[in-house]
Coordinates of C-alpha atoms in Angstrom, one line a residue:
X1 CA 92.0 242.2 301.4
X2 CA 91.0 239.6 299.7
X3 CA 88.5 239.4 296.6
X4 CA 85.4 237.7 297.0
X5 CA 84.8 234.4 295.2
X6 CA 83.0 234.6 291.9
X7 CA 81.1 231.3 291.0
X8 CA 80.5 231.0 287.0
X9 CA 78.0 228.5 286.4
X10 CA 78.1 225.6 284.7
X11 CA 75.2 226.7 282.0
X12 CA 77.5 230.1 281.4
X13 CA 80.6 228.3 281.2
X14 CA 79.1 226.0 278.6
X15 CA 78.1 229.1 276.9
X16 CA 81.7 230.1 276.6
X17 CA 82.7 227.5 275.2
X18 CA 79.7 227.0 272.6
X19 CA 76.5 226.7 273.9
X20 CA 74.8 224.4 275.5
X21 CA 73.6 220.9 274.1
X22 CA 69.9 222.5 273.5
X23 CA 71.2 225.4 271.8
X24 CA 71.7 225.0 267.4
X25 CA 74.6 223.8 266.0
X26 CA 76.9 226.4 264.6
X27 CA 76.6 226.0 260.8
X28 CA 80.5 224.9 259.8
X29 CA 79.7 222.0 262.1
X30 CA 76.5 221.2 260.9
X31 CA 77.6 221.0 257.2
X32 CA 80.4 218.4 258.5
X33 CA 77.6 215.8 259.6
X34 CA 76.0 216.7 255.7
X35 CA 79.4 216.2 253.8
X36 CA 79.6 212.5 255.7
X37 CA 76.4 211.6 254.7
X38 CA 77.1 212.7 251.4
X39 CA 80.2 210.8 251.2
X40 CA 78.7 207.0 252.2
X41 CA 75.9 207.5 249.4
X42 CA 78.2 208.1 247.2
X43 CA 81.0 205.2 248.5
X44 CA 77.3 203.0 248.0
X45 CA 76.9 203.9 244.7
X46 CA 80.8 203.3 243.8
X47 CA 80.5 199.8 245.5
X48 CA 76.8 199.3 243.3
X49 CA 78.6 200.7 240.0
X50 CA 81.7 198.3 240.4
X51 CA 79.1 195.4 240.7
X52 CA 77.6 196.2 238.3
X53 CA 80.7 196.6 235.6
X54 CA 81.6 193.0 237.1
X55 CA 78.4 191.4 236.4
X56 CA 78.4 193.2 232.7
X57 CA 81.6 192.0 232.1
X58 CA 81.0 188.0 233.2
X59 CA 78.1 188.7 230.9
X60 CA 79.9 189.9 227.8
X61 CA 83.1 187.2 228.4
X62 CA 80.6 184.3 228.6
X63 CA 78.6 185.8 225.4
X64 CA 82.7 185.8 223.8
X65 CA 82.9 189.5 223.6
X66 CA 85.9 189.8 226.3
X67 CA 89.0 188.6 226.0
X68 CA 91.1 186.5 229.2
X69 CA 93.2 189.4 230.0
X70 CA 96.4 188.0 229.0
X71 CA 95.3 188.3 225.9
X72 CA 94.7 192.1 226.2
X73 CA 91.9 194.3 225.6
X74 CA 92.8 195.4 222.4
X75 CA 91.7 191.5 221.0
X76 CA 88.4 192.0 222.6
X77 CA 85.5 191.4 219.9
X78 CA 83.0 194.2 221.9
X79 CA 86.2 196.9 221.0
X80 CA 87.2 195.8 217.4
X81 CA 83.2 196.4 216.5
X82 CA 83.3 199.7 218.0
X83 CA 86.0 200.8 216.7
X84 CA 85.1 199.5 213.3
X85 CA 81.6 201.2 213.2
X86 CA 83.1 204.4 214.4
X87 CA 85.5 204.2 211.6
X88 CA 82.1 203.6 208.9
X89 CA 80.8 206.4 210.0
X90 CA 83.8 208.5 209.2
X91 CA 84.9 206.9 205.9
X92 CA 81.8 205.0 203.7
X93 CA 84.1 203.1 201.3
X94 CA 85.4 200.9 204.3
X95 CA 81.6 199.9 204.8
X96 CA 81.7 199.3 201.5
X97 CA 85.0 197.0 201.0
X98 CA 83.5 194.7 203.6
X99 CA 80.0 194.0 202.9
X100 CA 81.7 193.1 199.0
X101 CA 84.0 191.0 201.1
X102 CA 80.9 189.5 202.4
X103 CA 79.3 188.9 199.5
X104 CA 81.6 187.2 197.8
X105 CA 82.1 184.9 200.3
X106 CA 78.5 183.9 200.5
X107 CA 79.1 183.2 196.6
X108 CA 81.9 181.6 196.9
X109 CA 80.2 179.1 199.4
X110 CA 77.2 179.2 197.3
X111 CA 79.0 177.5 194.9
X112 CA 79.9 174.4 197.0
X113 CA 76.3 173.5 196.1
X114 CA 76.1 174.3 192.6
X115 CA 76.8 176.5 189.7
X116 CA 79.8 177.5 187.5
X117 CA 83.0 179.0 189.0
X118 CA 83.0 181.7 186.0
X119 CA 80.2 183.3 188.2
X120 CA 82.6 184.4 190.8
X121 CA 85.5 185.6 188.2
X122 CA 84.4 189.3 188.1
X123 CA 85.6 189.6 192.2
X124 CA 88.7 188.6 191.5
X125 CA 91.8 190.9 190.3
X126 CA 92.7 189.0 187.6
X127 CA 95.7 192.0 186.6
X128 CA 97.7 190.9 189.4
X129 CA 99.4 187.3 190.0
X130 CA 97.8 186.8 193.5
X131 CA 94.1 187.7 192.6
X132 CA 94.8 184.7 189.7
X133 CA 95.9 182.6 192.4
X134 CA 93.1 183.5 194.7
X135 CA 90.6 182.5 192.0
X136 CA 92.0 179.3 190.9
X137 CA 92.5 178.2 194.4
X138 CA 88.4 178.6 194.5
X139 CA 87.7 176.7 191.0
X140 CA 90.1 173.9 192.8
X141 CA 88.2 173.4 195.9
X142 CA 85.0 173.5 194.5
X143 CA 86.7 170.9 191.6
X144 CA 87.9 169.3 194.4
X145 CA 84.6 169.0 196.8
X146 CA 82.8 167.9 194.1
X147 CA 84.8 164.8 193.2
X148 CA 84.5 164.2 196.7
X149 CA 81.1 164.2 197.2
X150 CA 81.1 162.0 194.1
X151 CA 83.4 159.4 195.1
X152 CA 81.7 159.1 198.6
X153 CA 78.1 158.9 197.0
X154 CA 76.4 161.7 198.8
X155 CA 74.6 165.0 197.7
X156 CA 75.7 168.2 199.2
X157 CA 72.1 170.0 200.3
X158 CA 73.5 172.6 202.4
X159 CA 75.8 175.3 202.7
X160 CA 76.1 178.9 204.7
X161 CA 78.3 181.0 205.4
X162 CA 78.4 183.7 208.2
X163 CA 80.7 186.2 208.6
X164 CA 82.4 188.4 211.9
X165 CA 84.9 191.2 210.9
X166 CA 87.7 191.2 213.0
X167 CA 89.7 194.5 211.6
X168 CA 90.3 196.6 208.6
X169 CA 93.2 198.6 207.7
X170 CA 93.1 201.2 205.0
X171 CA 96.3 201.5 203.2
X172 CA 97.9 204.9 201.7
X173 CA 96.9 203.7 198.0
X174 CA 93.3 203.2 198.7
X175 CA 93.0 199.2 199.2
X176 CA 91.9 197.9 202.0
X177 CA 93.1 194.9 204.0
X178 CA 90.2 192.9 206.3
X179 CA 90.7 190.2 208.1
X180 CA 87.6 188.6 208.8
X181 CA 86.4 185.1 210.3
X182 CA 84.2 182.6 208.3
X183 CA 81.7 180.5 210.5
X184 CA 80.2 177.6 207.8
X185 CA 77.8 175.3 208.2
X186 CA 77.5 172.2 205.5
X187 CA 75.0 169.1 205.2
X188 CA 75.1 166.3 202.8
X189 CA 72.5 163.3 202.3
X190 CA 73.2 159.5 201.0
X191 CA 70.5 158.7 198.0
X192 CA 67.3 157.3 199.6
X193 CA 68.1 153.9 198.0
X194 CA 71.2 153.9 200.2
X195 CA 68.8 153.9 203.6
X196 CA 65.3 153.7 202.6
X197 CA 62.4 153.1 200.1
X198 CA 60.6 156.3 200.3
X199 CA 56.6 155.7 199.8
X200 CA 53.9 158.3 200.7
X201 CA 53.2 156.5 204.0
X202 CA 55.4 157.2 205.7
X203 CA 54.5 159.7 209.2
X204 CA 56.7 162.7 209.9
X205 CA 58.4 161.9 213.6
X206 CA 62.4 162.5 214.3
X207 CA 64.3 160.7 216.3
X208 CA 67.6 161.3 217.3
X209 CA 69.8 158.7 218.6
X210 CA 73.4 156.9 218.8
X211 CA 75.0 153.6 216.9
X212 CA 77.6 152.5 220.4
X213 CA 79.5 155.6 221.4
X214 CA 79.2 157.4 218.5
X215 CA 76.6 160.0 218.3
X216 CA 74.3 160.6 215.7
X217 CA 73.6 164.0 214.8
X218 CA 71.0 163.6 212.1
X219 CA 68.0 164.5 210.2
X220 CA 65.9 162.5 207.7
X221 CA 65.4 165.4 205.5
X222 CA 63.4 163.9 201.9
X223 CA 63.9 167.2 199.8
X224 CA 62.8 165.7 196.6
X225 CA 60.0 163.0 196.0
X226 CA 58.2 161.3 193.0
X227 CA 55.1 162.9 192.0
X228 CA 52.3 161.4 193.7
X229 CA 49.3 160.4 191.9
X230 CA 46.9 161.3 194.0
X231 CA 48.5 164.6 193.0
X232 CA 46.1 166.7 190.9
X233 CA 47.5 169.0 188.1
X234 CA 49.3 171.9 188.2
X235 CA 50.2 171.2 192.1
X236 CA 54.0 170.9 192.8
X237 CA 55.3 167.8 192.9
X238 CA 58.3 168.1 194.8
X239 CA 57.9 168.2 198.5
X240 CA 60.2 169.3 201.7
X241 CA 59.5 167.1 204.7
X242 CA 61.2 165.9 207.8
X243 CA 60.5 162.6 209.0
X244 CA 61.8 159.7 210.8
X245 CA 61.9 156.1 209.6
X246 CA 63.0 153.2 210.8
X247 CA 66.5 152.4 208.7
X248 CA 67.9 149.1 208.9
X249 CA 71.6 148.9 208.0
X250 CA 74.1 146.3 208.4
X251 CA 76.9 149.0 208.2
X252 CA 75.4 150.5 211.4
X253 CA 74.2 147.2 213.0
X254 CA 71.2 148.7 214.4
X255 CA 68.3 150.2 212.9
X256 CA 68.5 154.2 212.9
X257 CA 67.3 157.1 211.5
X258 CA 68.0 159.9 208.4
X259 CA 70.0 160.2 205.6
X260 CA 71.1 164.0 206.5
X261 CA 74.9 164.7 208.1
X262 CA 75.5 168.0 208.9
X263 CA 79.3 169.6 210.0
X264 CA 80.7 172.7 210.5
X265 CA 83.6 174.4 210.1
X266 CA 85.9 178.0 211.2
X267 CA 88.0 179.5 208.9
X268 CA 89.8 182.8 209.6
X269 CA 90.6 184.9 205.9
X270 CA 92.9 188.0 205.6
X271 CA 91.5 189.4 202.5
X272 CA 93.3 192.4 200.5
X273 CA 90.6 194.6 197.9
X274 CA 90.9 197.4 195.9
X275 CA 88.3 199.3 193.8
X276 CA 89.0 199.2 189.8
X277 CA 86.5 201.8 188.3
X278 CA 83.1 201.0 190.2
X279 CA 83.4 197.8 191.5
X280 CA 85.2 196.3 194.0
X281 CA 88.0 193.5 193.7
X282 CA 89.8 190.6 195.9
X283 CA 93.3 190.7 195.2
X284 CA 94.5 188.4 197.9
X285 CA 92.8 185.7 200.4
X286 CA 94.8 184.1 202.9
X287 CA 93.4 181.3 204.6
X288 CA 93.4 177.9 206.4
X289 CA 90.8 176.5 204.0
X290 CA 89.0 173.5 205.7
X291 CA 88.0 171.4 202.6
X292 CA 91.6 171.3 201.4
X293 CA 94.8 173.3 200.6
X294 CA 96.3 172.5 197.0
X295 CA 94.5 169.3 196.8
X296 CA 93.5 167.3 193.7
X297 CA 92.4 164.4 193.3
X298 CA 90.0 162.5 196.3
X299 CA 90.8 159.1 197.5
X300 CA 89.1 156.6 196.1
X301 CA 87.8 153.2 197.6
X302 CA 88.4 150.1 196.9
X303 CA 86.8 146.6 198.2
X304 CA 90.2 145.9 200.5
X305 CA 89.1 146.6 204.1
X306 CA 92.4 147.9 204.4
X307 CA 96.2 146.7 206.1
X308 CA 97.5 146.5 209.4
X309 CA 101.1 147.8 210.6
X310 CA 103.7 145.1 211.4
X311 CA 105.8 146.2 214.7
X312 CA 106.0 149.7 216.0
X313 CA 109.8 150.4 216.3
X314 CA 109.9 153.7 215.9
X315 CA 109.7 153.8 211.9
X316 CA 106.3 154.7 209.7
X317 CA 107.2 151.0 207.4
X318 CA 104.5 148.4 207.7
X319 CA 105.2 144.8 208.4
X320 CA 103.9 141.6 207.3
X321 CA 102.2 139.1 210.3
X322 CA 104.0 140.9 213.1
X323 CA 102.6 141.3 216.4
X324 CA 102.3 145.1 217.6
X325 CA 102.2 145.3 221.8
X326 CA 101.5 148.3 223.5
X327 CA 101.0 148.1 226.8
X328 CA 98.5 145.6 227.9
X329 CA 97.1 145.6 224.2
X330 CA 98.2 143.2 221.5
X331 CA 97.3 143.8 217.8
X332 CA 98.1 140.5 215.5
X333 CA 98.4 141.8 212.0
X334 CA 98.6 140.1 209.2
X335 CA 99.3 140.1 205.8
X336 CA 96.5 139.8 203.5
X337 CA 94.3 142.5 203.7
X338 CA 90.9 141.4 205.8
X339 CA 92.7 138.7 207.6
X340 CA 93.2 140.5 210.9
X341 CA 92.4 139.9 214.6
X342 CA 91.9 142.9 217.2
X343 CA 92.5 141.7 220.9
X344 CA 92.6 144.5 223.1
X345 CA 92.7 144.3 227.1
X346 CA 93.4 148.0 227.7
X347 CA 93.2 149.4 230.9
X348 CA 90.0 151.6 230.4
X349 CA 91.4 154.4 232.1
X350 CA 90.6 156.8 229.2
X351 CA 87.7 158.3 229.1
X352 CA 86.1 158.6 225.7
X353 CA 83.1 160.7 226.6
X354 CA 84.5 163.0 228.7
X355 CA 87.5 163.6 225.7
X356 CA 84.5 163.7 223.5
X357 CA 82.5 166.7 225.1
X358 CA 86.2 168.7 225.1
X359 CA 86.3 168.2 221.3
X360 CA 82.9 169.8 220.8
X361 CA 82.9 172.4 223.3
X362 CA 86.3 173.4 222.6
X363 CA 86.4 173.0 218.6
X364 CA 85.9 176.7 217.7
X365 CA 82.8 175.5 215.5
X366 CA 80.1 178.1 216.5
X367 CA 78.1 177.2 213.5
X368 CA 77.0 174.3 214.7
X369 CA 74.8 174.9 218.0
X370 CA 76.7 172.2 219.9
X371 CA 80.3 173.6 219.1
X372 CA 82.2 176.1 221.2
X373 CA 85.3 178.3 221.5
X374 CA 88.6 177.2 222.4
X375 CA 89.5 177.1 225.7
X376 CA 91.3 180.5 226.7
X377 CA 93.3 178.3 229.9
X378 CA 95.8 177.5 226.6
X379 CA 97.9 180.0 224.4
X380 CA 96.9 179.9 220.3
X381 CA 99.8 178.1 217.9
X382 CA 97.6 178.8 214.7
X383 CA 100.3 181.4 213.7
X384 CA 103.1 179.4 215.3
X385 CA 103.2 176.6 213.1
X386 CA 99.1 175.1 213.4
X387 CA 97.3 174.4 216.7
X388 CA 95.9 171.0 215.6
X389 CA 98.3 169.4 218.1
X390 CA 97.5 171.2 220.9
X391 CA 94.2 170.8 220.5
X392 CA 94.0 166.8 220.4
X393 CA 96.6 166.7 223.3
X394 CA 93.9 168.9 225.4
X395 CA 91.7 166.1 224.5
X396 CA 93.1 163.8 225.2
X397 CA 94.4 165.2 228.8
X398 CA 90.4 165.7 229.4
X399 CA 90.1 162.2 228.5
X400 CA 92.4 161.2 231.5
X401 CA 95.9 160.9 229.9
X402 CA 98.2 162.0 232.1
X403 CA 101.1 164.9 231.5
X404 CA 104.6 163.1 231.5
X405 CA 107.3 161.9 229.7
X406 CA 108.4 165.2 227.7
X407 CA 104.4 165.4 226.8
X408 CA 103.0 168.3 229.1
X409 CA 101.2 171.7 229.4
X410 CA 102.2 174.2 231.9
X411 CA 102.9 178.1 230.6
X412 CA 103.1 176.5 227.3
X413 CA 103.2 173.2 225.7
X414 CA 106.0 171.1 225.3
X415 CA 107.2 169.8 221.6
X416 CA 105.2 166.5 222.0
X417 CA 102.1 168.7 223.2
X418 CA 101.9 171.0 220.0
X419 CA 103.7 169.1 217.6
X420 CA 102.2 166.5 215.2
X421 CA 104.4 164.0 214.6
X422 CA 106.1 164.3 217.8
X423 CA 102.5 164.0 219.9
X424 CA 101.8 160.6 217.8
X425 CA 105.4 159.4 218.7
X426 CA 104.9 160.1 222.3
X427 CA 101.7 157.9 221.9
X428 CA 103.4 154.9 220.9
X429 CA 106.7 155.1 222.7
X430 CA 104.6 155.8 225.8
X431 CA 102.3 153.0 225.3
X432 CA 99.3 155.4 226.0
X433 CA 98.4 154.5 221.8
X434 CA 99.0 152.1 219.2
X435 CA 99.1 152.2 215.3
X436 CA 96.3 150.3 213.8
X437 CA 97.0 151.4 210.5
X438 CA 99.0 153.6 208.2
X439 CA 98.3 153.6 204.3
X440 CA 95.9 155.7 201.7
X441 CA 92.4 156.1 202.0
X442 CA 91.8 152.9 199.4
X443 CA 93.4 150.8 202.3
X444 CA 91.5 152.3 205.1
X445 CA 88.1 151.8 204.2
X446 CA 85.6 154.6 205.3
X447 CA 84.7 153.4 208.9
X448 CA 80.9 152.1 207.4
X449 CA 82.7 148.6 207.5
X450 CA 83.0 147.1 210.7
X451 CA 86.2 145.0 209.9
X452 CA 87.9 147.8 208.1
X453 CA 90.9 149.8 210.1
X454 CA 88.2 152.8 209.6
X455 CA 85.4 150.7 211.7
X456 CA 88.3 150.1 214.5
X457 CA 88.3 153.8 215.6
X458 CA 85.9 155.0 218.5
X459 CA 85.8 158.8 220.1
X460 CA 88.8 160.3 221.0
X461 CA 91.2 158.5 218.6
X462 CA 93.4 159.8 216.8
X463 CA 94.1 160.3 213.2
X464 CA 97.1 161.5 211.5
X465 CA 97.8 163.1 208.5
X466 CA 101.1 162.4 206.4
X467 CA 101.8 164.0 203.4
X468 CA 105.4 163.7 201.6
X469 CA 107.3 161.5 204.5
X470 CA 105.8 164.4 207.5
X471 CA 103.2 164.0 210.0
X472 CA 101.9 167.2 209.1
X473 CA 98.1 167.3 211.0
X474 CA 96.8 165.4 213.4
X475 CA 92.8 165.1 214.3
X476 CA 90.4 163.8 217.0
X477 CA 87.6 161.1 216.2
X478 CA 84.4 162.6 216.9
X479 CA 81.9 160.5 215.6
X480 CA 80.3 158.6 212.7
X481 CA 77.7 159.7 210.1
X482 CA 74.2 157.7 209.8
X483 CA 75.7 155.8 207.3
X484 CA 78.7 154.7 209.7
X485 CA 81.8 157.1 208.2
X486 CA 84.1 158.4 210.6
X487 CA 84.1 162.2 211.6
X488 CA 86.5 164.2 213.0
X489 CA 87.2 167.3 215.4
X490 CA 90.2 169.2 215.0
X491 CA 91.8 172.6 214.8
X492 CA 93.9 174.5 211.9
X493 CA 91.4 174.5 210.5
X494 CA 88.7 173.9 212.7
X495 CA 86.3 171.1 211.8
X496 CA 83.5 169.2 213.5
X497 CA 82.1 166.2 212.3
X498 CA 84.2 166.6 209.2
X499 CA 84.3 162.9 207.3
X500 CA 87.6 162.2 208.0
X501 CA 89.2 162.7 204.7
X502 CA 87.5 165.6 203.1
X503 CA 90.5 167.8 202.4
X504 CA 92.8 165.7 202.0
X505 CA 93.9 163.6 198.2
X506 CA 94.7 160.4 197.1
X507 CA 98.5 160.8 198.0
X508 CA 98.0 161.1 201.5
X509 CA 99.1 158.3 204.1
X510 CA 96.5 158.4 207.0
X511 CA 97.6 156.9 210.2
X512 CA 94.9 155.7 212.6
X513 CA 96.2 156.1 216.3
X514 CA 94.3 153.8 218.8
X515 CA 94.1 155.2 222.8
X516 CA 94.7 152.2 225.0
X517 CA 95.4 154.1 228.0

């Protein structure tokens, strides 16, 4: 017999198998729906804290505190002042060490202006043969600046030091080695006579301007004045004013402002101290000193505008009346000191602006508010034999020169990219420059005579450095000072608007490279 047919409905069935839609969820399956909402807020707050660390770090590598990555973090400026304040914290005669590093460095500078180098002997560890060194190397260059700024009839007014500390390292017998980096900031003036006839009319207005394609970065700063008798007693009679006249100069050919040229320089110093009894002492500085290693004696001028080259073959010898051709330029030169024609048909390819703007930006002057850092698309040769090379070929490629011919960049630069006298060979035998000059600074004339080898030079030349029979430094044109005297860009050590000879002595053989690219 057969059973009768149960029917299970459709609402018991779903009950079976776990309710019907209108019924609660049962809780395991509830919490499931709770752990994926969970989950996207907190894959939306991953996604808003990696923006976040990307916009913080564009931030800090455009403000210079992170390194390109090749360069690993390590270098980075943000973890080197961490690490150093952690390390004050824990050990006070590290914070000590540096901020007497610091100081005597600002006194040191200090005495570029004035005063007597015996005021800076007590920093110095005079029992030991390389704190001598380090203090006679000072009394030289401020010997040294001195003559200079004599010889060229100026007035140093200016200059400041500021300081970053890259790293300390405590050693095991209680010194201290810091390497630290120098920014400096310098400013000299020409006598008023030079420019102007200062009277108490004159109305306080700057204006800044250029003499062709050099630019003038100026001020007409009148720091010291005659007493004026309208004066009454007892009131000071020396007064500290800006103003802007109107300075005609035939040296400049127009009429411009200021007396005032500032320039900057970077200087990177690995300093060794120890403490004798209660004060502090520099035993060693190591540096790349801008204003001159072991230098003497300044050039001195002379009323010759200077010589001319005979032909370039290859050799540094001059010529008498020869004819120099590099590509579509011709230089006559001859013999007899101001007798010399210039007749140049270059190609105008080379942008002198454009190579310009690369010097500044990329000079590593920071204490000058138009000067940048280098640019971090090129490796560093400071420690691999100077990077003065590399940096005036990276000019000059931003100019428009074009890699080729042994002289290129790609992982790293070739010989003729970062090495002096093999760059300014490339120039010539490439006929991308020509030599308008080689001799001493007596020869060359400053550059505030138009028909001296000096006045020949426009942005983006280049200058070379001989010393002993070796191309030995090489630097970018940059400008011209309101009196008209060359200034330079240029890297190991970095310089900008440096006159174009401060540093160097009255041995030195200057070559003045022209682009005629």
């Amino acid at each position: 017999m057969r059973k009768p047919l149960r029917v299970i409905s459709l609402r018991r069935r779903k009950s079976r198998l776990g309710g019907s839609p209108g019924k609660v969820l049962p809780a395991n399956q509830a919490l499931s729906f709770q752990d994926k909402r969970i989950r996207a807020i907190r894959r939306r707050l991953t996604v808003y804290l990696c923006l976040l660390i990307l916009v913080a770090a564009l931030v800090l590598y455009l403000a210079g505190y992170l390194p390109v990555m090749k360069r690993g973090f390590e270098q980075s400026r943000l973890v080197r002042a961490v690490k150093l304040f952690i390390a004050s914290k824990f050990d006070s005669e590290q914070d000590e060490a540096v901020k007497f590093v610091q100081w005597a460095l600002e006194q040191r500078t200090a005495l570029l202006l004035a005063g007597d180098a015996e005021d800076i002997i007590d920093n110095y560890d005079l029992d030991s043969s390389p704190g001598t060194w380090a203090y006679e190397n000072e009394v030289n260059r401020i010997a040294y600046l001195r003559k200079w700024v004599q010889a060229r009839n100026v007035r140093m007014v200016e200059a400041v030091s500021t300081f970053e500390v890259d790293s300390v390292i405590r050693e095991d017998d209680g010194y201290y080695w810091i390497e630290l980096t120098e920014h400096t900031v310098y400013a000299y003036e020409y006598p008023h006579s030079d420019l102007i006839e200062p009277t108490w009319a004159l109305e306080a207005s700057l204006r800044p301007g250029t003499v062709g394609a050099f630019p003038l970065r100026s001020e007409v700063r009148i720091s010291s004045w005659p007493r004026s008798p309208d004066i009454i007693d007892g009131a000071p009679g020396l007064l500290s004013s800006v103003l802007s006249v109107s300075v005609s100069d035939p040296a400049l050919g127009t009429d411009e402002p200021s007396v005032r040229h500032e320039f900057g320089s970077r200087t990177v110093h690995v300093i060794e101290v120890i403490k004798a009894g209660s004060r502090w002492k520099i035993r060693k500085d190591w540096y790349q000193d801008p204003l001159g290693n072991n230098v003497a004696e300044p050039g001195q001028a002379s009323d010759a505008a200077g010589s001319f080259p005979g032909d370039y073959s290859g050799s540094s010898e001059t010529g008498d009346g020869a004819s120099i051709v590099a590509g579509s330029t011709a230089v006559n030169a001859l013999s007899g000191g101001d007798n010399y024609a210039i007749s140049a048909a270059a190609g105008g390819v080379f942008d002198r602006e454009k190579a310009l703007r690369y010097a500044v930006k990329h000079s590593g002057v920071r204490a000058l508010p138009e000067g940048g850092k280098y640019n971090p698309k090129y490796k560093i040769y400071t420690f691999a034999g100077g990077d003065c090379a590399n940096f005036a070929s990276q000019v000059l490629h931003a100019g428009g020169l074009p890699m080729g011919g042994g002289w290129h960049y790609a992982k790293e630069g070739s010989t003729a990219w970062v090495q002096s006298e093999s760059l300014v060979w490339h120039l010539l035998s490439s006929s991308k420059g020509i030599r308008l000059f080689r001799g001493t600074f007596s020869e060359a004339g400053s550059g505030v005579q138009s028909d001296s080898p000096a006045g020949e030079l426009e942005p983006g030349d280049i200058i070379a450095y001989e010393i002993k029979g070796q191309l030995c430094h090489v630097a970018v044109v940059a400008g011209k000072d309101p009196r008209g005297y060359v200034t330079i860009a240029s890297h190991t050590a970095d310089r900008l608007y440096f006159p174009w000879d401060l540093g160097w002595d009255d041995s030195t053989v200057f070559w003045f490279i022209k682009i005629t690219y």
